[in-house]
Short mmCIF file of C-alpha atoms (C1' of nucleotides) in Angstrom, two decimals:
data_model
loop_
_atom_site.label_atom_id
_atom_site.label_comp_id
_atom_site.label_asym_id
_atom_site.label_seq_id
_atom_site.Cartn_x
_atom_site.Cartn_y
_atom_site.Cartn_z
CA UNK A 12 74.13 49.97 168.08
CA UNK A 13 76.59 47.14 165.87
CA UNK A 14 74.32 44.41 164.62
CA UNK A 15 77.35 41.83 165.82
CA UNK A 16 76.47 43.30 169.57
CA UNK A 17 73.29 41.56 169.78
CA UNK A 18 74.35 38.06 170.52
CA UNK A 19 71.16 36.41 168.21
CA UNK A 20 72.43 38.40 165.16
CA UNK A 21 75.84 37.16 165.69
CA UNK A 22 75.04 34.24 165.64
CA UNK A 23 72.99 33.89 162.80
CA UNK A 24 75.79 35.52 160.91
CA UNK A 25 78.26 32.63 161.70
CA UNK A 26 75.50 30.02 161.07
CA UNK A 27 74.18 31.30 157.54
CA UNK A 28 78.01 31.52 156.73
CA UNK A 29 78.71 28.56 157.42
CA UNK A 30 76.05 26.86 156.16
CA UNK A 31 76.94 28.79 152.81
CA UNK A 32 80.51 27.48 152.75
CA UNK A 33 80.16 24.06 153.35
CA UNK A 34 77.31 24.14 150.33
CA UNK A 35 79.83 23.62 147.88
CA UNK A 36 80.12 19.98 147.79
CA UNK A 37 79.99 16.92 144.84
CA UNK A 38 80.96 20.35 142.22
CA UNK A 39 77.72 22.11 142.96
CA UNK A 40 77.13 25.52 144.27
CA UNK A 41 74.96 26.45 147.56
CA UNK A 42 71.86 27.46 145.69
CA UNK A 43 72.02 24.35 143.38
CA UNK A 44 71.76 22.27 146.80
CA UNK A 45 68.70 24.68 147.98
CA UNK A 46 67.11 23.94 144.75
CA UNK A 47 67.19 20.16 145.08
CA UNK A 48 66.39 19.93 148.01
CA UNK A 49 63.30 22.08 147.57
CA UNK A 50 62.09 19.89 144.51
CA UNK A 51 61.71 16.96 146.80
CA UNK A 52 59.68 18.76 149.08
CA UNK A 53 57.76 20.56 147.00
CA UNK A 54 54.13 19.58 145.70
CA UNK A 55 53.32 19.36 142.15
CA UNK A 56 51.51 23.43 142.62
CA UNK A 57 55.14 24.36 143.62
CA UNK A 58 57.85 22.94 141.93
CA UNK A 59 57.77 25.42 139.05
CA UNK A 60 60.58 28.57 138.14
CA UNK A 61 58.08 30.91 139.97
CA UNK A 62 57.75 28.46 143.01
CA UNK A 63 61.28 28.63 143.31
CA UNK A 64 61.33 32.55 143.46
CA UNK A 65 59.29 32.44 146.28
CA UNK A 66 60.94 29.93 147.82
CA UNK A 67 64.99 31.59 147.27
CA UNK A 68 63.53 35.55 147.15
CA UNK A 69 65.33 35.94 143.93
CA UNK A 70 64.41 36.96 140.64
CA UNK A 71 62.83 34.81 137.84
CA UNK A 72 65.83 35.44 136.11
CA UNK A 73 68.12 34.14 138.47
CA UNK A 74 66.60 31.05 138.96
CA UNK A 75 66.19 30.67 135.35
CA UNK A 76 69.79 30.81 134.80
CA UNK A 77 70.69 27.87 138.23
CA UNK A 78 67.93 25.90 136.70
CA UNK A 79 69.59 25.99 133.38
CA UNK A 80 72.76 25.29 135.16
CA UNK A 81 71.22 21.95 137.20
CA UNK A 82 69.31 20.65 133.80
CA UNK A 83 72.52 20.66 132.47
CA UNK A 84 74.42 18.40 134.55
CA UNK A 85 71.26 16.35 134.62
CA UNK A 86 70.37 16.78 137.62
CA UNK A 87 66.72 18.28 136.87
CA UNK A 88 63.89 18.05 134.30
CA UNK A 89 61.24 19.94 132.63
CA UNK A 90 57.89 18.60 131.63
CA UNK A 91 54.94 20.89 130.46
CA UNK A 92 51.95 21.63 132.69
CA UNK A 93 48.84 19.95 132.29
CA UNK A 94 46.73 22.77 132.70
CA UNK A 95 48.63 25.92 131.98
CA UNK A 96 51.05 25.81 128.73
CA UNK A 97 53.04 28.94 130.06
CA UNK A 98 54.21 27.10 132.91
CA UNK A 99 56.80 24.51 133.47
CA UNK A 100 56.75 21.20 136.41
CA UNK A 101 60.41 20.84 137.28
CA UNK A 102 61.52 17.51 138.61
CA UNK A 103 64.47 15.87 140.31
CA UNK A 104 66.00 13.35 137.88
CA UNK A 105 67.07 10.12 139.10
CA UNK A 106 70.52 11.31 139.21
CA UNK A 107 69.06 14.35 140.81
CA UNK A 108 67.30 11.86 143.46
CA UNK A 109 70.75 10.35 144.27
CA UNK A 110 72.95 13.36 144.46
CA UNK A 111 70.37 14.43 147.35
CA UNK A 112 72.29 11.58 149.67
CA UNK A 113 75.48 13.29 149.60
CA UNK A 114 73.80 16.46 151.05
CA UNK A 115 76.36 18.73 152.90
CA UNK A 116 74.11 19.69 155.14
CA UNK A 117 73.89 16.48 156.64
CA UNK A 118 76.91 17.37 158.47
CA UNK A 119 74.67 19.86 160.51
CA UNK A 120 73.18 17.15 163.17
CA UNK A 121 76.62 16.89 163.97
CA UNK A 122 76.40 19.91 166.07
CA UNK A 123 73.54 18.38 168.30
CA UNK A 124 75.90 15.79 169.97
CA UNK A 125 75.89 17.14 173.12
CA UNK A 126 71.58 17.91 173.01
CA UNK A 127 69.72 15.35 175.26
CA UNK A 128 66.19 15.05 173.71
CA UNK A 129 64.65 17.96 175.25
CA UNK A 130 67.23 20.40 174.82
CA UNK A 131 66.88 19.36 171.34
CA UNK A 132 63.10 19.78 170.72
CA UNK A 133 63.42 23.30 172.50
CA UNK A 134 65.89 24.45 169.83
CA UNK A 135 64.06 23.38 167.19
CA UNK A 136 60.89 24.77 168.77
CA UNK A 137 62.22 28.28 168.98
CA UNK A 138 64.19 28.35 166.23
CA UNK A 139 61.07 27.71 164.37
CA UNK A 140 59.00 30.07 166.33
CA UNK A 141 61.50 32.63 165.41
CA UNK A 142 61.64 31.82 161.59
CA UNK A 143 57.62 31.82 161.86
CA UNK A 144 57.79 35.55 162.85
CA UNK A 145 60.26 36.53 160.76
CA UNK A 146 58.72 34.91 157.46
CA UNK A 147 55.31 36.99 158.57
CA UNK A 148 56.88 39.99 159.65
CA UNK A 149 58.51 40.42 156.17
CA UNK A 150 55.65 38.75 154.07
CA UNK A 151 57.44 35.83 153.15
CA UNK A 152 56.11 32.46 152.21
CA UNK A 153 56.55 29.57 155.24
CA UNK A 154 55.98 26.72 152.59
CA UNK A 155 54.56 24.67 155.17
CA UNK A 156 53.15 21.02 154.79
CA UNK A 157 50.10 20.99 153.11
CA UNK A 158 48.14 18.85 155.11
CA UNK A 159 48.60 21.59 157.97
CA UNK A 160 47.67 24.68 155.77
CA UNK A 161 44.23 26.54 156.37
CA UNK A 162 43.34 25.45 153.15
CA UNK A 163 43.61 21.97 153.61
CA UNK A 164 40.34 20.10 153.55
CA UNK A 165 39.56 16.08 153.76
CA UNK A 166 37.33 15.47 151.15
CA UNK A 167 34.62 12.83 150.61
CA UNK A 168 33.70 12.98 147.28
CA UNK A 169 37.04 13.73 145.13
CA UNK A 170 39.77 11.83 146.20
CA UNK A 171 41.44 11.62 149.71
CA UNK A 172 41.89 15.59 150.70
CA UNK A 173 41.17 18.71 149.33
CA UNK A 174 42.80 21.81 148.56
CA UNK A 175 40.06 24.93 149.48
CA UNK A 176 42.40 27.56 147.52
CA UNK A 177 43.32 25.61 144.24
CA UNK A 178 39.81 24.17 144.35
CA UNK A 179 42.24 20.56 143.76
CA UNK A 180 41.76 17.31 145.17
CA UNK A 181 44.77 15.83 146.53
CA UNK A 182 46.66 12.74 147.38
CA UNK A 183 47.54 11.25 150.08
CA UNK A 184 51.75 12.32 148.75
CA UNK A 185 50.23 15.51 148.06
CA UNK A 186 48.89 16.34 151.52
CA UNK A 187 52.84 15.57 152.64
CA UNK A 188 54.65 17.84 150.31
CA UNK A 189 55.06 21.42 150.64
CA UNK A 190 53.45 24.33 148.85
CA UNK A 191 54.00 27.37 147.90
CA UNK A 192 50.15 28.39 149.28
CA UNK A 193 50.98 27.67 152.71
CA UNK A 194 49.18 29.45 155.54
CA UNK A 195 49.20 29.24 158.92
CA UNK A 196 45.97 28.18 160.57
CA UNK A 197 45.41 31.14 162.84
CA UNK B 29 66.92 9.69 155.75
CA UNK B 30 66.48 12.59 153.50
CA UNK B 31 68.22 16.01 154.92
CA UNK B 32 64.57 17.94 154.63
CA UNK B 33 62.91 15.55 157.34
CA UNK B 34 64.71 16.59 159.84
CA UNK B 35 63.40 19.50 161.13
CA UNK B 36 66.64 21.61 162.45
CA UNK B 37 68.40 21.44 159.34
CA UNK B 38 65.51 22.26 157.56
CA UNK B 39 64.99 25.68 159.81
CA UNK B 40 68.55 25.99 159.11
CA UNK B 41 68.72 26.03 155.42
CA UNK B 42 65.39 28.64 155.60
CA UNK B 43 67.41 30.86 157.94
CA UNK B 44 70.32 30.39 155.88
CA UNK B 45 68.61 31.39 152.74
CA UNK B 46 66.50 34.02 154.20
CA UNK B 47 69.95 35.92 155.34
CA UNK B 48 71.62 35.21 151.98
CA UNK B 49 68.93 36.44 149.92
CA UNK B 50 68.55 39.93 152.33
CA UNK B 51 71.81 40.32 152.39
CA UNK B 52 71.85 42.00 148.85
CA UNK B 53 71.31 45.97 150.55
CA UNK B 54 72.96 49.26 149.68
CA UNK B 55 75.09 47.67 146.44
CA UNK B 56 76.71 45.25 148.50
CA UNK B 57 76.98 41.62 148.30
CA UNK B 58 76.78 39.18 150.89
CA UNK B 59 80.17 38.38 151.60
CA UNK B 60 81.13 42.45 151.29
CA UNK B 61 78.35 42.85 154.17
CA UNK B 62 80.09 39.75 156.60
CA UNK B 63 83.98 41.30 155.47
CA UNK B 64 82.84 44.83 156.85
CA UNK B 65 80.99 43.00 160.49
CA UNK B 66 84.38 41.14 161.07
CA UNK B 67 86.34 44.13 160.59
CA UNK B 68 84.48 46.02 163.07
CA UNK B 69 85.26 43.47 165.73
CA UNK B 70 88.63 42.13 164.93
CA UNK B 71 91.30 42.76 166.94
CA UNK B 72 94.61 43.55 165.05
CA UNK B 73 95.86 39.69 165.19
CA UNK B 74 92.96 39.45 163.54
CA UNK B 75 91.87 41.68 160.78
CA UNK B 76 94.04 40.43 158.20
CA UNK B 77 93.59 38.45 154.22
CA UNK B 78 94.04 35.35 156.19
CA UNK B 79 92.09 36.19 159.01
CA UNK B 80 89.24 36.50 156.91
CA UNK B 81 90.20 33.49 155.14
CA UNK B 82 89.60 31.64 158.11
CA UNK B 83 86.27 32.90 159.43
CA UNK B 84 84.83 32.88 155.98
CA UNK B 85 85.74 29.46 155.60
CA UNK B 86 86.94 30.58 151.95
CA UNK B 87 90.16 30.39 149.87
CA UNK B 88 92.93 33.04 149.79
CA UNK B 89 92.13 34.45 146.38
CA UNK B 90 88.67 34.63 146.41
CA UNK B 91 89.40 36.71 150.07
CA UNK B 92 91.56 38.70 148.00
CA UNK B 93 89.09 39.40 145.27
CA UNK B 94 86.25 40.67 147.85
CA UNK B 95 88.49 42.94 149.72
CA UNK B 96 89.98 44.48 146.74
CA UNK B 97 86.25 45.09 145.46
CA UNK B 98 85.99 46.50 148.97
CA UNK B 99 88.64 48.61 148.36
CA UNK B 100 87.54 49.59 145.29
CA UNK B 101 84.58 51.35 146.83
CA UNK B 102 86.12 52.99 149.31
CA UNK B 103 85.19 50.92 152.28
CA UNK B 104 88.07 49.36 153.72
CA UNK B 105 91.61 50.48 153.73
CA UNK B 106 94.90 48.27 153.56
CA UNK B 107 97.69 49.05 155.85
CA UNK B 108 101.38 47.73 155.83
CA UNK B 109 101.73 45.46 159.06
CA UNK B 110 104.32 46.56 161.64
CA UNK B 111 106.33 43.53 162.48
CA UNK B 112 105.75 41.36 159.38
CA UNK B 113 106.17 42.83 155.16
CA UNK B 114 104.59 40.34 154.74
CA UNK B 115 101.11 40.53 156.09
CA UNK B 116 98.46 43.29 155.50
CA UNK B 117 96.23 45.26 157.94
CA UNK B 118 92.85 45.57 156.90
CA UNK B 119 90.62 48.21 158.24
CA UNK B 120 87.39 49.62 157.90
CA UNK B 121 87.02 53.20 156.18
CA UNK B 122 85.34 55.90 158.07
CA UNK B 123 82.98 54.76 154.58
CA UNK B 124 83.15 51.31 155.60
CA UNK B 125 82.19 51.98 159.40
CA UNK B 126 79.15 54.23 158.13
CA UNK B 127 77.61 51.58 156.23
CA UNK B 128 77.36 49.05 158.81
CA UNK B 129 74.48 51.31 160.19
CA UNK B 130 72.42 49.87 157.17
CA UNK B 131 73.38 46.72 158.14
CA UNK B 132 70.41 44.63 156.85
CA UNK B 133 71.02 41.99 158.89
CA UNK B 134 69.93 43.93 161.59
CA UNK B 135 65.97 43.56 160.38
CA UNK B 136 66.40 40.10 161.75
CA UNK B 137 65.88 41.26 165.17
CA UNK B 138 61.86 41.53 164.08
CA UNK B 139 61.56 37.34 164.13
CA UNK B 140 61.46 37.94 168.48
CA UNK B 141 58.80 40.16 168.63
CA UNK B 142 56.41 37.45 169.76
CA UNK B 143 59.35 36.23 172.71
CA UNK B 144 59.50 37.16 176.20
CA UNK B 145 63.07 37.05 177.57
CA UNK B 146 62.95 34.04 178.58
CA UNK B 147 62.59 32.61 175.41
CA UNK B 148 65.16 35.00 174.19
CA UNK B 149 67.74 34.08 176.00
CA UNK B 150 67.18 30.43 175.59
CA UNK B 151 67.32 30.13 172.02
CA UNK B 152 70.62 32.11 172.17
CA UNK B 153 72.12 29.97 174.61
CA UNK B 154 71.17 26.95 172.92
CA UNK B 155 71.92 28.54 169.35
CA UNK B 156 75.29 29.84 171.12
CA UNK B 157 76.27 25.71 172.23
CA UNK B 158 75.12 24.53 168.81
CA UNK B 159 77.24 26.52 167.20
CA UNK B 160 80.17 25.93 169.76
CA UNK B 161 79.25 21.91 169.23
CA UNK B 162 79.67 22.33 165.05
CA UNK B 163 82.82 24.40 164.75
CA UNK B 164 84.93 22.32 167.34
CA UNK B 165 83.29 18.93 165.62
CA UNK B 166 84.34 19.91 162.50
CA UNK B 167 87.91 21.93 163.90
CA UNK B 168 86.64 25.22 162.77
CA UNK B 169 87.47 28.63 164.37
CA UNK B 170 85.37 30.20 167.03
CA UNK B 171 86.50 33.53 166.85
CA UNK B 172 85.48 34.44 170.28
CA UNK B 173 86.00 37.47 172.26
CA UNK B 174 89.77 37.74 173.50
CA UNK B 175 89.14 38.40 176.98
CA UNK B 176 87.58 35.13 176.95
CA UNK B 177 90.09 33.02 175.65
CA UNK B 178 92.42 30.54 177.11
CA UNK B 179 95.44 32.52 176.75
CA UNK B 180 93.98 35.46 178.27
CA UNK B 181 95.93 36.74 180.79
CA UNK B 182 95.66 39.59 183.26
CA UNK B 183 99.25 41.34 183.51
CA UNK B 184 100.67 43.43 185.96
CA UNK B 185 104.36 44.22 184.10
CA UNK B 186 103.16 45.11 180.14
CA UNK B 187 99.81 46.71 179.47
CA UNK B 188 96.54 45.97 181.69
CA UNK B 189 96.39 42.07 180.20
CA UNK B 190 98.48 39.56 177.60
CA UNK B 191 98.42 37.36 175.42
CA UNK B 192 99.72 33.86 176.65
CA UNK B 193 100.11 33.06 172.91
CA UNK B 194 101.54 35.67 170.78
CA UNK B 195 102.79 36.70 173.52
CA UNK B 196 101.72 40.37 173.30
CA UNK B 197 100.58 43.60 175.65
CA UNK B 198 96.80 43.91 175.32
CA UNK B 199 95.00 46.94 175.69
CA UNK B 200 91.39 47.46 177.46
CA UNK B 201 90.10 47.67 173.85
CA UNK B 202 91.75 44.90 172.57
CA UNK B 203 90.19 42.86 174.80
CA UNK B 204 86.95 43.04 173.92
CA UNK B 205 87.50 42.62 170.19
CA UNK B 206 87.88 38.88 168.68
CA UNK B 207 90.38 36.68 167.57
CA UNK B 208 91.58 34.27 165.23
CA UNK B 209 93.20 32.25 168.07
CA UNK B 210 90.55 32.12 170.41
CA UNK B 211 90.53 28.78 172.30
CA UNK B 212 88.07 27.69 174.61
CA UNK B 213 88.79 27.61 178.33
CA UNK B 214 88.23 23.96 178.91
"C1'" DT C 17 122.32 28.76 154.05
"C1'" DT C 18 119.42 26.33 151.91
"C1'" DA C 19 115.05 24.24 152.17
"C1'" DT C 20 110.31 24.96 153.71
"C1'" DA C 21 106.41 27.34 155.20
"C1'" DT C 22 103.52 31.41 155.35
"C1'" DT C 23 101.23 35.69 153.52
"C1'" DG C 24 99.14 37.61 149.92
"C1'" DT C 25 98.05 38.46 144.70
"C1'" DT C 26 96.76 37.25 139.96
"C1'" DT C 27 94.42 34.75 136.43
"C1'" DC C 28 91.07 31.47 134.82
"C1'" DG C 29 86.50 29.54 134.13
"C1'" DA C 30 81.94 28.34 135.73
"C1'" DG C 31 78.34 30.11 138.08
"C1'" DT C 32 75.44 33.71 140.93
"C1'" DC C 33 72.58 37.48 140.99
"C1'" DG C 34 69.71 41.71 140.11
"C1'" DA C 35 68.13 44.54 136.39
"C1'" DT C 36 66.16 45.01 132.16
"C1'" DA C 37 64.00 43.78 128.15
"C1'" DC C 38 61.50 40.32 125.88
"C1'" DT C 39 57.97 36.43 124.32
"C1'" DA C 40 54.02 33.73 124.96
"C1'" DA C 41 49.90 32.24 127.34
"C1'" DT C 42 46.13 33.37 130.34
"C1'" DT C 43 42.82 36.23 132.71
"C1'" DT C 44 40.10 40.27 133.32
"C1'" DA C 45 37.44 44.04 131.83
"C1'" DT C 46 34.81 45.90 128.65
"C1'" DA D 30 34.64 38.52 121.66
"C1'" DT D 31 38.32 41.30 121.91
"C1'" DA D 32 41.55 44.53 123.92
"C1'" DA D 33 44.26 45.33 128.06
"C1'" DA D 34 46.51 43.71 131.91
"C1'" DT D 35 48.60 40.07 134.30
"C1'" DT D 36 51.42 36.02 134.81
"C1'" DA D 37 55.06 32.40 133.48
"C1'" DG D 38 59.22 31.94 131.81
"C1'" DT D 39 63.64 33.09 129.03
"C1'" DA D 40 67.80 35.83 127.25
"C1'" DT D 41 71.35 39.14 127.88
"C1'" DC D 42 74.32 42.23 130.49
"C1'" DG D 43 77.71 43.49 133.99
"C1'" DA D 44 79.57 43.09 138.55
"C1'" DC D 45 80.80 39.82 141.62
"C1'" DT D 46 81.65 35.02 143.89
"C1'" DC D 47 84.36 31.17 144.34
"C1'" DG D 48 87.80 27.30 144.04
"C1'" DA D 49 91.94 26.01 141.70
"C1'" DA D 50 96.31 26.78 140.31
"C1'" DA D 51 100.36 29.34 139.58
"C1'" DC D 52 103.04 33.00 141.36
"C1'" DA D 53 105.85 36.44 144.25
"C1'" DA D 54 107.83 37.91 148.52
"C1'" DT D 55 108.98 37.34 153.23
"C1'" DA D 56 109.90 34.59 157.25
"C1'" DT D 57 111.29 30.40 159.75
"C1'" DA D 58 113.69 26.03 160.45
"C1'" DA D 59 117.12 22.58 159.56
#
DNA sequence: TTATATTGTTTCGAGTCGATACTAATTTAT
DNA sequence: ATAAATTAGTATCGACTCGAAACAATATAA
């Protein structure tokens, strides 16, 4: 049976697509938007080169080269790691910060207009339901909020929360950000 | 409002990713794999340079570039057009049709193994109107199934059915493939 | 019949992307 | 403590993407 029979498929096809061709706004390509927009989400364990590889499912290489290509224009910076001197903490330069308002993707709600609330919440409900099983099925990383990850923990004696895996405490902003970590709580 | 906090666009860029990045299988590219799945269900108004320029949301020559690559390895075929020297019939390869068994897309089916039917259908249906809500808010094609467009006809003097628009016999097959023009009864 | 529009190709330059090979820092095993 | 394995990241290569711009040929309209 032709993948474009199944209705689901089909549209996903036309979705992704589009989504892909309207990425190329303000002189930057679609996975130079993904990238920025995942460094301002990201917590401070996940917005590295390796983070990012998760996060696309590409190879270190390739995300060497777009990060290259965004640090260029300014866009993104590189500051050493406290703890570990192989690794790098990328972050969203000011200019970076403000190019995020001019997101293309933005443009997306506009296909909502004729959702009443509920309509709305069931999309988004099953839609995520269905990204949940396909991110497990296929091992991939959710990158969930921290503060709902099975390894979140709220700490009395170091700091506000607690992360059980990176044996880190953690902010407040922290426990808001997503990570690279993520798991469900199952 | 920052693009990432609200949650349908952010399932949307995931899913978008997620089908990008997958859609690497067998040697082809992305764009090779979503050239190949319109061909299959063109009909022959349809499965043309410009055709594809206008689902793919893309410029002439980069069309031109991917179908010639295309071409190159043996999977589609070009064809002089009948009525116009101008225009160019594109058409899948015995080659071409083959590989759209290893369609990779087609793992995406796995992410409704948790659903019922129920569920099923109502994420398509509400994925189907979202979809149907972005392309006419932002004038883009549908590329619906001919038999359901507006200038469908059933015809008793040429052919089993017509074409209101281009004004052309349709066969039984033709029908059921899609079209450039489609238009929304409405 | 002469504009004008449409269909498609070519060339250019920046960037994507996987593969491969590489360096440096860290962890693990001994 | 040190050798081996692992992990983080970079550099280079080749095929391809993609928009922009310039171009050719055919078709349509004034």
């Amino acid at each position: 049976m032709h993948v474009m029979d199944m209705p689901l498929l089909s549209l996903l096809e036309r979705l992704a697509r589009l989504v892909h061709s309207e990425s190329h706004a303000a002189g930057l390509k679609p996975v130079q938007w993904d990238i920025l927009r995942f460094l301002a989400q990201a917590n401070r364990f996940s917005r590295t080169p390796s983070g990012l590889t998760a996060y696309l499912g590409q190879t270190k290489g390739t995300v060497s080269q777009s990060l290259k290509a965004l640090e260029d224009k300014g866009l993104v910076e590189k500051h050493p790691q406290p703890g570990d001197k192989r690794g790098v903490d990328v972050r969203l330069s000011t200019a970076g910060r403000a190019m995020l308002t001019q997101d293309p993707l933005a443009a997306f709600m506009g296909g909502l207009d004729g959702f009443g609330l509920e309509d709305r919440q069931t999309l988004e409900a099953l839609l995520s339901r269905y990204l949940t099983g396909l991110l497990t099925a296929r091992q991939g990383r959710m990158f969930g909020e921290c503060r709902q990850c099975r390894f979140f923990q709220a700490s009395a004696s170091q700091g506000p929360y607690f992360c059980g895996l990176l044996k880190q405490a953690l902010s407040e902003e922290d426990s808001r950000d997503r990570c690279v970590e993520f798991e469900l709580i199952c």
